[in-house]
mmCIF file of C-alpha atoms in Angstrom:
data_model
loop_
_atom_site.group_PDB
_atom_site.id
_atom_site.type_symbol
_atom_site.label_atom_id
_atom_site.label_comp_id
_atom_site.label_asym_id
_atom_site.label_seq_id
_atom_site.Cartn_x
_atom_site.Cartn_y
_atom_site.Cartn_z
ATOM 1 C CA MET A 1 38.746 20.705 -53.615
ATOM 2 C CA ALA A 2 35.058 20.288 -52.826
ATOM 3 C CA PRO A 3 33.554 22.183 -49.894
ATOM 4 C CA GLU A 4 33.005 20.387 -46.585
ATOM 5 C CA ARG A 5 29.459 20.156 -45.283
ATOM 6 C CA GLU A 6 29.260 19.808 -41.492
ATOM 7 C CA SER A 7 25.524 20.017 -41.038
ATOM 8 C CA GLY A 8 24.600 17.038 -43.242
ATOM 9 C CA ARG A 9 25.443 13.398 -42.981
ATOM 10 C CA GLU A 10 27.889 13.449 -45.808
ATOM 11 C CA ARG A 11 31.260 15.056 -45.697
ATOM 12 C CA THR A 12 32.939 15.771 -48.994
ATOM 13 C CA LEU A 13 36.697 16.001 -48.963
ATOM 14 C CA SER A 14 38.673 16.274 -52.175
ATOM 15 C CA GLY A 15 36.003 14.655 -54.217
ATOM 16 C CA ALA A 16 35.468 11.603 -51.944
ATOM 17 C CA THR A 17 32.187 11.064 -50.124
ATOM 18 C CA ALA A 18 32.113 9.444 -46.659
ATOM 19 C CA THR A 19 28.946 8.652 -44.737
ATOM 20 C CA THR A 20 29.086 9.295 -41.004
ATOM 21 C CA ARG A 21 26.655 8.355 -38.291
ATOM 22 C CA PRO A 22 24.887 11.197 -36.575
ATOM 23 C CA ARG A 23 26.305 11.933 -33.181
ATOM 24 C CA ALA A 24 24.154 10.772 -30.301
ATOM 25 C CA ARG A 25 23.455 13.424 -27.748
ATOM 26 C CA LEU A 26 24.568 12.392 -24.309
ATOM 27 C CA ASP A 27 22.186 14.747 -22.528
ATOM 28 C CA GLN A 28 19.100 12.939 -23.855
ATOM 29 C CA PRO A 29 17.964 9.379 -23.190
ATOM 30 C CA ARG A 30 18.080 6.835 -25.957
ATOM 31 C CA ALA A 31 14.946 5.828 -27.759
ATOM 32 C CA PRO A 32 13.522 2.565 -26.414
ATOM 33 C CA ARG A 33 14.569 -0.532 -28.324
ATOM 34 C CA ARG A 34 12.120 -2.946 -29.803
ATOM 35 C CA ARG A 35 11.878 -6.097 -27.779
ATOM 36 C CA PHE A 36 11.044 -9.442 -29.246
ATOM 37 C CA LEU A 37 10.226 -11.092 -25.932
ATOM 38 C CA PRO A 38 7.147 -10.094 -23.941
ATOM 39 C CA GLU A 39 7.765 -7.890 -20.935
ATOM 40 C CA TYR A 40 6.536 -8.786 -17.467
ATOM 41 C CA ASP A 41 6.710 -7.411 -13.964
ATOM 42 C CA PRO A 42 9.191 -9.562 -11.988
ATOM 43 C CA ASP A 43 7.612 -8.648 -8.649
ATOM 44 C CA ALA A 44 4.123 -9.578 -9.800
ATOM 45 C CA PHE A 45 5.425 -12.869 -11.182
ATOM 46 C CA GLY A 46 7.323 -13.507 -7.932
ATOM 47 C CA ARG A 47 4.222 -12.843 -5.829
ATOM 48 C CA PHE A 48 2.230 -15.183 -8.080
ATOM 49 C CA SER A 49 4.850 -17.914 -7.741
ATOM 50 C CA GLU A 50 4.894 -17.499 -3.963
ATOM 51 C CA ARG A 51 1.111 -17.919 -3.812
ATOM 52 C CA ILE A 52 1.359 -21.100 -5.881
ATOM 53 C CA ALA A 53 4.259 -22.423 -3.786
ATOM 54 C CA ARG A 54 2.324 -21.715 -0.584
ATOM 55 C CA PHE A 55 -0.715 -23.555 -1.968
ATOM 56 C CA ILE A 56 1.375 -26.525 -3.128
ATOM 57 C CA GLY A 57 2.818 -26.806 0.367
ATOM 58 C CA THR A 58 -0.571 -27.131 2.067
ATOM 59 C CA GLY A 59 -2.528 -30.200 3.062
ATOM 60 C CA ARG A 60 -5.462 -28.951 0.996
ATOM 61 C CA PHE A 61 -3.389 -29.321 -2.194
ATOM 62 C CA LEU A 62 -2.339 -32.859 -1.253
ATOM 63 C CA VAL A 63 -5.935 -33.852 -0.507
ATOM 64 C CA TRP A 64 -7.250 -32.414 -3.785
ATOM 65 C CA MET A 65 -4.404 -33.946 -5.785
ATOM 66 C CA THR A 66 -5.066 -37.339 -4.175
ATOM 67 C CA VAL A 67 -8.794 -37.057 -4.902
ATOM 68 C CA VAL A 68 -8.138 -36.146 -8.556
ATOM 69 C CA ILE A 69 -5.692 -39.016 -9.028
ATOM 70 C CA ILE A 70 -8.047 -41.540 -7.414
ATOM 71 C CA MET A 71 -10.957 -40.306 -9.557
ATOM 72 C CA TRP A 72 -8.740 -40.433 -12.664
ATOM 73 C CA VAL A 73 -7.684 -44.016 -11.972
ATOM 74 C CA LEU A 74 -11.196 -45.191 -11.026
ATOM 75 C CA TRP A 75 -12.738 -43.530 -14.102
ATOM 76 C CA ASN A 76 -10.213 -45.140 -16.433
ATOM 77 C CA ILE A 77 -10.708 -48.570 -14.832
ATOM 78 C CA PHE A 78 -14.491 -48.733 -14.393
ATOM 79 C CA ALA A 79 -15.873 -46.381 -17.057
ATOM 80 C CA PRO A 80 -17.194 -47.777 -20.346
ATOM 81 C CA SER A 81 -14.456 -48.337 -22.871
ATOM 82 C CA ASP A 82 -15.677 -45.507 -25.121
ATOM 83 C CA TRP A 83 -15.376 -42.991 -22.264
ATOM 84 C CA LYS A 84 -11.905 -44.021 -21.068
ATOM 85 C CA PHE A 85 -9.201 -41.541 -22.037
ATOM 86 C CA ASP A 86 -6.162 -43.121 -20.277
ATOM 87 C CA GLU A 87 -5.889 -46.920 -20.216
ATOM 88 C CA TYR A 88 -4.154 -49.027 -17.578
ATOM 89 C CA PRO A 89 -0.511 -47.891 -17.609
ATOM 90 C CA PHE A 90 -1.971 -44.402 -17.124
ATOM 91 C CA ILE A 91 0.636 -42.771 -19.328
ATOM 92 C CA PHE A 92 -1.361 -39.552 -19.665
ATOM 93 C CA LEU A 93 -1.658 -39.328 -15.855
ATOM 94 C CA THR A 94 2.096 -39.790 -15.551
ATOM 95 C CA LEU A 95 2.619 -37.084 -18.164
ATOM 96 C CA MET A 96 0.294 -34.685 -16.299
ATOM 97 C CA LEU A 97 2.029 -35.333 -12.969
ATOM 98 C CA SER A 98 5.423 -34.783 -14.597
ATOM 99 C CA LEU A 99 4.196 -31.549 -16.145
ATOM 100 C CA GLN A 100 2.851 -30.394 -12.774
ATOM 101 C CA ALA A 101 6.164 -31.278 -11.082
ATOM 102 C CA SER A 102 8.206 -29.567 -13.803
ATOM 103 C CA TYR A 103 6.328 -26.316 -13.164
ATOM 104 C CA ALA A 104 6.086 -26.693 -9.396
ATOM 105 C CA ALA A 105 9.832 -27.133 -8.808
ATOM 106 C CA PRO A 106 10.959 -23.853 -10.439
ATOM 107 C CA LEU A 107 8.083 -21.935 -8.843
ATOM 108 C CA ILE A 108 9.047 -23.286 -5.427
ATOM 109 C CA LEU A 109 12.701 -22.400 -6.074
ATOM 110 C CA LEU A 110 11.711 -18.901 -7.145
ATOM 111 C CA ALA A 111 9.638 -18.477 -3.990
ATOM 112 C CA GLN A 112 12.561 -19.741 -1.892
ATOM 113 C CA ASN A 113 14.947 -17.314 -3.592
ATOM 114 C CA ARG A 114 12.610 -14.416 -2.859
ATOM 115 C CA GLN A 115 12.328 -15.563 0.756
ATOM 116 C CA ASP A 116 16.135 -15.804 0.970
ATOM 117 C CA ASP A 117 16.396 -12.235 -0.316
ATOM 118 C CA ARG A 118 13.898 -11.047 2.305
ATOM 119 C CA ASP A 119 15.736 -12.971 5.010
ATOM 120 C CA ARG A 120 19.044 -11.440 3.902
ATOM 121 C CA VAL A 121 17.573 -7.940 4.117
ATOM 122 C CA ASN A 122 16.054 -8.694 7.533
ATOM 123 C CA LEU A 123 19.356 -10.093 8.804
ATOM 124 C CA GLU A 124 21.186 -7.008 7.583
ATOM 125 C CA GLN A 125 18.669 -4.752 9.341
ATOM 126 C CA ASP A 126 18.933 -6.858 12.511
ATOM 127 C CA ARG A 127 22.722 -6.656 12.360
ATOM 128 C CA LYS A 128 22.598 -2.865 12.018
ATOM 129 C CA GLN A 129 20.084 -2.644 14.871
ATOM 130 C CA ASN A 130 22.330 -4.826 17.042
ATOM 131 C CA GLU A 131 25.323 -2.629 16.233
ATOM 132 C CA ARG A 132 23.318 0.463 17.247
ATOM 133 C CA SER A 133 22.173 -1.252 20.449
ATOM 134 C CA ILE A 134 25.738 -2.242 21.313
ATOM 135 C CA ALA A 135 26.960 1.290 20.636
ATOM 136 C CA ASP A 136 24.164 2.726 22.810
ATOM 137 C CA THR A 137 24.936 0.248 25.586
ATOM 138 C CA GLU A 138 28.641 1.077 25.485
ATOM 139 C CA TYR A 139 27.840 4.800 25.600
ATOM 140 C CA LEU A 140 25.511 4.334 28.570
ATOM 141 C CA THR A 141 28.134 2.193 30.327
ATOM 142 C CA ARG A 142 30.731 4.932 29.890
ATOM 143 C CA GLU A 143 28.271 7.546 31.147
ATOM 144 C CA ILE A 144 27.403 5.456 34.235
ATOM 145 C CA ALA A 145 31.105 4.944 34.960
ATOM 146 C CA ALA A 146 31.689 8.696 34.659
ATOM 147 C CA LEU A 147 28.763 9.345 37.013
ATOM 148 C CA ARG A 148 30.155 6.876 39.547
ATOM 149 C CA ILE A 149 33.529 8.564 39.413
ATOM 150 C CA GLY A 150 31.835 11.934 39.776
ATOM 151 C CA LEU A 151 29.680 10.712 42.660
ATOM 152 C CA GLY A 152 32.773 9.478 44.470
ATOM 153 C CA GLU A 153 33.702 13.127 44.985
ATOM 154 C CA VAL A 154 30.185 14.330 45.905
ATOM 155 C CA ALA A 155 28.893 14.203 49.458
ATOM 156 C CA THR A 156 25.979 11.839 49.685
ATOM 157 C CA ARG A 157 23.172 11.993 52.218
ATOM 158 C CA ASP A 158 24.501 8.979 54.126
ATOM 159 C CA TRP A 159 27.997 10.434 54.301
ATOM 160 C CA ILE A 160 26.657 13.773 55.586
ATOM 161 C CA ARG A 161 24.564 11.960 58.229
ATOM 162 C CA SER A 162 27.543 9.976 59.418
ATOM 163 C CA GLU A 163 29.653 13.141 59.619
ATOM 164 C CA LEU A 164 26.906 14.959 61.573
ATOM 165 C CA GLN A 165 26.576 12.003 63.941
ATOM 166 C CA ASP A 166 30.345 12.100 64.540
ATOM 167 C CA VAL A 167 30.133 15.837 65.285
ATOM 168 C CA LEU A 168 27.216 15.262 67.703
ATOM 169 C CA ARG A 169 29.140 12.528 69.516
ATOM 170 C CA GLU A 170 32.108 14.800 69.747
ATOM 171 C CA LEU A 171 29.953 17.625 71.149
ATOM 172 C CA ASP A 172 28.345 15.272 73.645
ATOM 173 C CA GLY A 173 31.821 14.238 74.764
ATOM 174 C CA HIS A 174 32.842 17.892 75.273
ATOM 175 C CA ARG A 175 29.672 18.727 77.242
ATOM 176 C CA ALA A 176 30.419 15.914 79.617
ATOM 177 C CA ALA A 177 33.972 17.237 80.061
ATOM 178 C CA GLY A 178 32.892 20.814 80.836
ATOM 179 C CA PRO A 179 31.913 24.011 79.153
ATOM 180 C CA VAL A 180 33.384 24.629 75.763
ATOM 181 C CA VAL A 181 34.995 27.987 75.192
ATOM 182 C CA PHE A 182 35.417 29.036 71.613
ATOM 183 C CA PRO A 183 38.383 31.206 70.647
ATOM 184 C CA ALA A 184 36.160 34.206 70.012
ATOM 185 C CA GLU A 185 34.876 34.095 73.633
ATOM 186 C CA ARG A 186 38.338 34.061 75.237
ATOM 187 C CA PRO A 187 39.724 37.243 76.720
ATOM 188 C CA HIS A 188 42.607 38.682 74.748
ATOM 189 C CA GLY A 189 45.387 38.233 77.136
ATOM 190 C CA ARG A 190 44.394 35.131 78.967
ATOM 191 C CA ASP A 191 44.273 31.533 77.984
ATOM 192 C CA VAL A 192 41.568 29.152 79.206
ATOM 193 C CA ASP A 193 44.048 27.326 81.401
ATOM 194 C CA ASP A 194 45.052 30.588 83.101
ATOM 195 C CA ARG A 195 41.660 31.087 84.820
#
């Protein structure tokens, strides 16, 4: 029986040779793969497409596009025949407009998708803010209700004034009836009526 070699790539068992793949270490990142397609920054491309979509949606773009088309048509109608590059059916103009539209539509859709993503994030933040505001409002409502309940048991300034006014009226009524003798001023054996 042939010896077994663990450290190499080949393992020899009873005369047979088997090739094994080296074990990948899980604690280390993989080596980057070769890419056949060019890499690009999606955010930079998205910002670029938004700028183009914003420009396409302006009146300035429509004016310039109209001016170019009118100049194109006038040049190809009135220029000398050697200088004309697109005769009457203006097929090349149609091709250029189709090419412009075929690029404009996806760029506009990409810009709209990015705007939808921003709107979704803003709506989520607004929803969370509204939930916090509702929770704060409910907390403050409970606190105000607890304060009202607590204030129902506390003597307020108006209540104390009304009680003092009642006591003063009562005292004025006793003064008119005669002198008031308090229990501490009474002699021990006699009652006020006994005098």
